[in-house]
Short mmCIF file of C-alpha atoms in Angstrom, two decimals:
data_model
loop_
_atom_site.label_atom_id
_atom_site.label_comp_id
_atom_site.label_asym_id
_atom_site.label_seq_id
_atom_site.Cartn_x
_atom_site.Cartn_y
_atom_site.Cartn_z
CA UNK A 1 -32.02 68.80 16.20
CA UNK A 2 -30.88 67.38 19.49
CA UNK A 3 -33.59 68.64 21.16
CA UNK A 4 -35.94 67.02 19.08
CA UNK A 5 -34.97 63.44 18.86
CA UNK A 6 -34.63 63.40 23.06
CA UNK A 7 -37.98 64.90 22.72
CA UNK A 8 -38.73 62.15 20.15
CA UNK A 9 -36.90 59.09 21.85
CA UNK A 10 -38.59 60.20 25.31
CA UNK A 11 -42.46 60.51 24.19
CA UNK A 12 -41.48 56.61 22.54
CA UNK A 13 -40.11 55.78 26.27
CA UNK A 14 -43.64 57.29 27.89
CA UNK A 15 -45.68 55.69 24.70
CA UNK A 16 -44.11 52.47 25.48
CA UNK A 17 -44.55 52.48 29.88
CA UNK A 18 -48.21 53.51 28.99
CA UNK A 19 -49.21 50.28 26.76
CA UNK A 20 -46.58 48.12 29.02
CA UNK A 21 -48.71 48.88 32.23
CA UNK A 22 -51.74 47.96 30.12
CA UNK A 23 -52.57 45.17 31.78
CA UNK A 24 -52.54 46.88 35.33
CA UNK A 25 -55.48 48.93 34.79
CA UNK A 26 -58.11 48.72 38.15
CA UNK A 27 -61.13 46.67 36.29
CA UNK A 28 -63.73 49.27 35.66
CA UNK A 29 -67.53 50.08 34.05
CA UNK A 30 -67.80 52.09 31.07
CA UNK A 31 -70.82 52.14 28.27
CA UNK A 32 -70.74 52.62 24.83
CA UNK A 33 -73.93 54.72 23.65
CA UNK A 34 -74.92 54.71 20.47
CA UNK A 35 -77.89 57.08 18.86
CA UNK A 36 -80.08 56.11 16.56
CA UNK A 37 -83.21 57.53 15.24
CA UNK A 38 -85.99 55.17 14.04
CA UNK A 39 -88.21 56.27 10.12
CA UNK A 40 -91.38 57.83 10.91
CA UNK A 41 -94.41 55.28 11.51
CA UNK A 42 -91.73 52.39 11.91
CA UNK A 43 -90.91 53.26 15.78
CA UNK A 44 -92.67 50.32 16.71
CA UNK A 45 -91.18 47.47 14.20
CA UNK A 46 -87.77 49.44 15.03
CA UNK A 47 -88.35 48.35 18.84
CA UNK A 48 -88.96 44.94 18.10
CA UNK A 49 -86.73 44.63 15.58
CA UNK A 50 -83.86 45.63 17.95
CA UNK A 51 -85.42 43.82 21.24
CA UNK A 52 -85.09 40.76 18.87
CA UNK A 53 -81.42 41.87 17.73
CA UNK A 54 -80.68 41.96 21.78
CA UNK A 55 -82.06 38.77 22.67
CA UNK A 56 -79.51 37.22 19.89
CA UNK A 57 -76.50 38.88 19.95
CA UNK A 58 -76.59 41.25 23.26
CA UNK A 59 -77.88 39.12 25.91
CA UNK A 60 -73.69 38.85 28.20
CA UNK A 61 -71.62 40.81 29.46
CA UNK A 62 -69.24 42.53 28.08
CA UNK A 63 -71.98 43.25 24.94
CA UNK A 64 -74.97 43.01 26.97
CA UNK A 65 -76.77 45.80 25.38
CA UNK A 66 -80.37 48.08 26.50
CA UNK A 67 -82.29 50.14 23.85
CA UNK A 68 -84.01 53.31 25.24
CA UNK A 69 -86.06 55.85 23.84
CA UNK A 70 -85.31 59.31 24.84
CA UNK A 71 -88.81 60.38 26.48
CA UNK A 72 -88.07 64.31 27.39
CA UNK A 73 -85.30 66.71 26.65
CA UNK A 74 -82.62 67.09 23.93
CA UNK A 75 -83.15 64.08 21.89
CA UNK A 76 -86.77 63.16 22.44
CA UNK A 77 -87.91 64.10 18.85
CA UNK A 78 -87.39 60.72 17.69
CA UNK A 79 -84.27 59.43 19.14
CA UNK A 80 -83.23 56.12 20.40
CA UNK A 81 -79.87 54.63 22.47
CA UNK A 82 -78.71 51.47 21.95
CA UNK A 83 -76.36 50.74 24.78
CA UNK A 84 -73.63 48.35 25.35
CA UNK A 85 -72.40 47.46 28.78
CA UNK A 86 -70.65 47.19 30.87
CA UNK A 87 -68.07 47.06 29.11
CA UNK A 88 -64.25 48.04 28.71
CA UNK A 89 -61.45 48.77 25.35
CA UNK A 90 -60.90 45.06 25.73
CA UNK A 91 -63.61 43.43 25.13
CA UNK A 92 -64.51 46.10 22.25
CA UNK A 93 -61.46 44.13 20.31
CA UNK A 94 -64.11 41.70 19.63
CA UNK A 95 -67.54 43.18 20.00
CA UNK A 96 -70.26 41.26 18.01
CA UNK A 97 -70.07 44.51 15.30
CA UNK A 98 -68.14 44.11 12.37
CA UNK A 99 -66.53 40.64 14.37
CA UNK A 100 -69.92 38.32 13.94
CA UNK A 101 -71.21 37.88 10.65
CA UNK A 102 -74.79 36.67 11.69
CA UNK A 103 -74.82 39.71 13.99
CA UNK A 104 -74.20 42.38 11.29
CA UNK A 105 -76.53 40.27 8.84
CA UNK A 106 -79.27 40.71 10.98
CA UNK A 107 -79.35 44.65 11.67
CA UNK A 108 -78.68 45.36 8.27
CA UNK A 109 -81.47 42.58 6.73
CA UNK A 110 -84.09 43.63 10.08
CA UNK A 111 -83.19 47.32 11.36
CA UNK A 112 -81.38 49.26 8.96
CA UNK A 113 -84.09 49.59 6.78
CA UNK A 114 -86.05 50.85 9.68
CA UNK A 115 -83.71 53.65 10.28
CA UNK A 116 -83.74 57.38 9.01
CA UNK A 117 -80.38 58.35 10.81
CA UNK A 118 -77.44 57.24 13.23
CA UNK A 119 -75.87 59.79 15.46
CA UNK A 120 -72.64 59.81 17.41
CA UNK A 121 -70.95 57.04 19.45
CA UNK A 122 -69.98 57.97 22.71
CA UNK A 123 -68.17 56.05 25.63
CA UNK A 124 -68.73 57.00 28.98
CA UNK A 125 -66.70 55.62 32.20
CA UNK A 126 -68.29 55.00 35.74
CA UNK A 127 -67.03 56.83 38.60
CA UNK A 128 -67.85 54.31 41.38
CA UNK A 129 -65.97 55.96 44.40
CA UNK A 130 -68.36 58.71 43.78
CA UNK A 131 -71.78 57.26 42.66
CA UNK A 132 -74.52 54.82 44.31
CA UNK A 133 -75.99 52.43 42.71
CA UNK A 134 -78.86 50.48 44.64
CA UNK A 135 -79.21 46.36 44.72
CA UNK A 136 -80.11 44.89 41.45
CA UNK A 137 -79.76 47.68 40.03
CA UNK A 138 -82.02 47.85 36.39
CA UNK A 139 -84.17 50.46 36.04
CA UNK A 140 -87.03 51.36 33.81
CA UNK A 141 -86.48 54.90 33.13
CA UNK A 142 -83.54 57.45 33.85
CA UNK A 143 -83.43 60.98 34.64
CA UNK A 144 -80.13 61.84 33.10
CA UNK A 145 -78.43 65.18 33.57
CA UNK A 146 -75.66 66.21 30.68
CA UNK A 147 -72.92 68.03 32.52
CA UNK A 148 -70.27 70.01 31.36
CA UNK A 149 -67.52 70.39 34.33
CA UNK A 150 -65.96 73.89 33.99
CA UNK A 151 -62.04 73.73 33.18
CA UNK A 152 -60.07 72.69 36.45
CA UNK A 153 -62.98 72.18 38.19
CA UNK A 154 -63.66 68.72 38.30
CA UNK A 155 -62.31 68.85 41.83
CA UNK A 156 -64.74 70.65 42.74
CA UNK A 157 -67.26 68.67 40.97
CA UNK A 158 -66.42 65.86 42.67
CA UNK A 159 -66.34 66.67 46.28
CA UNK A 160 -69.73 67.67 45.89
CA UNK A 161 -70.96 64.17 43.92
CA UNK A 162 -69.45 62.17 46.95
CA UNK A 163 -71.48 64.47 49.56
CA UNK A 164 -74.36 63.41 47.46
CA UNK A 165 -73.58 59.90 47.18
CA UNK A 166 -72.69 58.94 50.79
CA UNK A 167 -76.75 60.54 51.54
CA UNK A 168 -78.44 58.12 49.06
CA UNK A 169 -75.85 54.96 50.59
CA UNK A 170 -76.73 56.59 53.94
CA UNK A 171 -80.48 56.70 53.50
CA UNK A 172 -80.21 53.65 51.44
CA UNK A 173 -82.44 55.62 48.83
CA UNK A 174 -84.51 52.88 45.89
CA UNK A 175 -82.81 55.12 42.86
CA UNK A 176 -79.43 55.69 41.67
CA UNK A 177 -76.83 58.15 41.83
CA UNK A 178 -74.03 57.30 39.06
CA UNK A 179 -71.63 59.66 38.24
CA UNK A 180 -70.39 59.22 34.48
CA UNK A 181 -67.21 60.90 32.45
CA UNK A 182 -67.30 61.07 28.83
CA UNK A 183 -64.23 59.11 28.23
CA UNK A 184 -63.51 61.13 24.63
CA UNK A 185 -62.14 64.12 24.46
CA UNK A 186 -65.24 66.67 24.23
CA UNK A 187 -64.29 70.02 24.27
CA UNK A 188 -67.62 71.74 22.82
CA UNK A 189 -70.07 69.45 24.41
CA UNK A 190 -70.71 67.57 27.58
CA UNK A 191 -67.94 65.81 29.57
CA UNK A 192 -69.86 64.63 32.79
CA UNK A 193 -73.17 62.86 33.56
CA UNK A 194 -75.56 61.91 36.49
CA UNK A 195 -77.99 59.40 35.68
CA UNK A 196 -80.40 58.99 38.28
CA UNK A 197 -82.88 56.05 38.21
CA UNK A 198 -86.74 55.34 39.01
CA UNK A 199 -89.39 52.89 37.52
CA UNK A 200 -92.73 55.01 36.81
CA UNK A 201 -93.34 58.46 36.70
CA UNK A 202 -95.64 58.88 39.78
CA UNK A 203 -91.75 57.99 41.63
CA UNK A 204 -91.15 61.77 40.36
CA UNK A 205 -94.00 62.92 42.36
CA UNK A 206 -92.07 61.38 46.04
CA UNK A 207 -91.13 63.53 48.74
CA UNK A 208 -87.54 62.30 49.35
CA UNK A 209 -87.42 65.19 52.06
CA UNK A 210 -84.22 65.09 50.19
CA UNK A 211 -82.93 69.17 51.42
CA UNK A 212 -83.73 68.07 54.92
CA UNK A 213 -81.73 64.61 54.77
CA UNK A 214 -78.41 66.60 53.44
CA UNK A 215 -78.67 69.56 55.92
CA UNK A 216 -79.29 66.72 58.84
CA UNK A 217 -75.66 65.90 57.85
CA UNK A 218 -74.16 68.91 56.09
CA UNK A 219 -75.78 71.45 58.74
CA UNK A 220 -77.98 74.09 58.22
CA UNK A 221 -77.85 76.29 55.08
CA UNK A 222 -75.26 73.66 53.33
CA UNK A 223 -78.41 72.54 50.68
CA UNK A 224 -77.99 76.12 49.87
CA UNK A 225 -74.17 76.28 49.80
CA UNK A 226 -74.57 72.94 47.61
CA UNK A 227 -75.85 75.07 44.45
CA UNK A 228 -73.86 77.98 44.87
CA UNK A 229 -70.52 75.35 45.07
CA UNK A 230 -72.37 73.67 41.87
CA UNK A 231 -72.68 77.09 40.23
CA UNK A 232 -69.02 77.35 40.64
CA UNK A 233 -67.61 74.34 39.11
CA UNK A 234 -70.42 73.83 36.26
CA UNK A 235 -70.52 75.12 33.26
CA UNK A 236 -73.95 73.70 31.78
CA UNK A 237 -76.53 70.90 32.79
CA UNK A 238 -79.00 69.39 30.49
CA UNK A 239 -81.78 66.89 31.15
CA UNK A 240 -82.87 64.18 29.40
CA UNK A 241 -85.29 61.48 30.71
CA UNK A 242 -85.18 57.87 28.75
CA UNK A 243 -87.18 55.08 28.77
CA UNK A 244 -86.12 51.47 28.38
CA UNK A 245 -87.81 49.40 26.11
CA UNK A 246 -88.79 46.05 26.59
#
C-alpha cells in the first residue's frame, strides 16, 4: 500500500513539473491533417465549396488551412486533406471548429452535404534541425513518403535525414526536404514522413544528378551505403503524391 501511494504521489509530482514547464516549450511547426472524401460527381462544388470556406475562416496563421487532393498512392480514390497550419496545442484551444459559430454554419450549410465520408485526424510535428525547406516555401504538389521508423531506430533514421538535408541546403536545391513525426501515438501505422515538394510534373522528369551530389560529399559507394543504413532503421515507406487546390 506504501508502495503505491509514493508511486501515486510521485507520477502527481512528474504530472505537475510537466504542465508547470508548459510554457517553456521551444516554439515549433506542427499540422493538423484532416481526410475527407468528397460524394461522387460533387468533387468539383466540394473544391469550391472549401476554397470559399478557406478564404473566410482559414486565411492566418495559426488556422491558415490548404485543401489537397491526393493525386497517386494510398488515398487517391477519392480522397481529400484539409490542412491546418502551422500550428501548435495552443492555438487549437481556440481553433475556428466548434469555437466560431459562422465557421461551423458554413461547412455544415455548404460542404457537408457534399461529403460521403471523413477519415482520421492526424497531427504531425516538423523536425526542422533535420529538414530543408527552400525560400517561400508553397508548393503546388508534394511527393510524400509515409514512414514507419523501426522500434529504437529513429536514431538511425535521423542521422541519415540530416545527411540528406545538409545536400539540398548545400546545393540550395528549388524543392523541399521536411522531415515530419506523427505526434500521436501510432503503433500499427505510420509514425514518420518526408514530404518533398515540386510545382508540375515535368519537375519529376529533372536530373538532380542527385547520387553524384551525395557521394561528392559522402565518398564513393556511400549512395549505396545510404539504402542499406535505410533498410536498417525502416520498417515500411509509402508514397503518396497530392495536389493543392486552388
Amino acid at each position: 500500500m506504501r508502495k503505491l501511494l509514493v508511486s501515486t504521489v510521485l507520477m502527481l509530482s512528474i504530472t505537475t513539473i510537466l504542465f508547470a514547464q508548459g510554457t517553456m516549450v521551444k516554439p515549433y511547426t506542427m499540422y493538423q491533417n484532416e481526410m475527407i472524401k468528397p460524394k461522387i460527381g460533387q468533387e468539383a462544388a466540394f473544391e469550391k465549396a472549401v476554397m470559399a470556406h478557406i478564404a473566410k475562416f482559414h486565411t492566418a496563421d495559426p488556422y491558415k488551412a490548404r485543401l489537397s487532393r491526393l493525386d497517386m498512392g494510398m488515398g487517391s480514390d477519392g480522397w481529400y486533406m484539409f490542412s491546418m497550419g502551422p500550428t501548435n496545442y495552443t492555438a487549437l484551444d481556440g481553433q475556428p471548429n466548434g469555437n466560431n459559430a459562422a465557421h461551423d454554419d458554413d461547412w455544415n450549410k455548404n460542404i457537408a452535404p457534399l461529403v460521403s465520408e471523413y477519415g482520421e485526424t492526424t497531427l504531425w510535428r516538423l523536425n526542422e534541425d533535420i529538414s530543408f525547406t527552400p525560400a517561400n516555401y508553397m508548393p503546388e504538389k508534394v511527393d510524400v513518403w509515409q514512414i514507419k521508423v523501426k522500434p529504437g531506430m529513429r536514431y538511425k533514421f535521423e542521422e541519415l535525414c540530416k545527411k540528406v538535408s545538409k545536400i539540398y541546403a548545400d546545393k540550395k536545391y528549388p524543392f523541399s526536404f521536411r522531415v515530419f513525426y506523427n505526434d500521436l501515438f501510432a503503433q500499427s501505422s505510420y509514425n514518420a514522413a518526408i514530404v518533398f515538394s515540386f510545382n508540375k510534373w515535368a519537375d519529376l522528369d529533372l536530373d538532380m544528378a542527385y547520387k553524384a551530389d551525395y557521394e561528392a560529399v559522402y565518398g564513393a559507394g556511400s549512395w549505396d551505403n545510404f539504402w542499406e543504413d535505410w533498410r536498417s532503421c525502416v520498417d515500411k515507406t509509402d508514397e503518396v503524391i497530392r495536389s493543392f487546390v486552388k
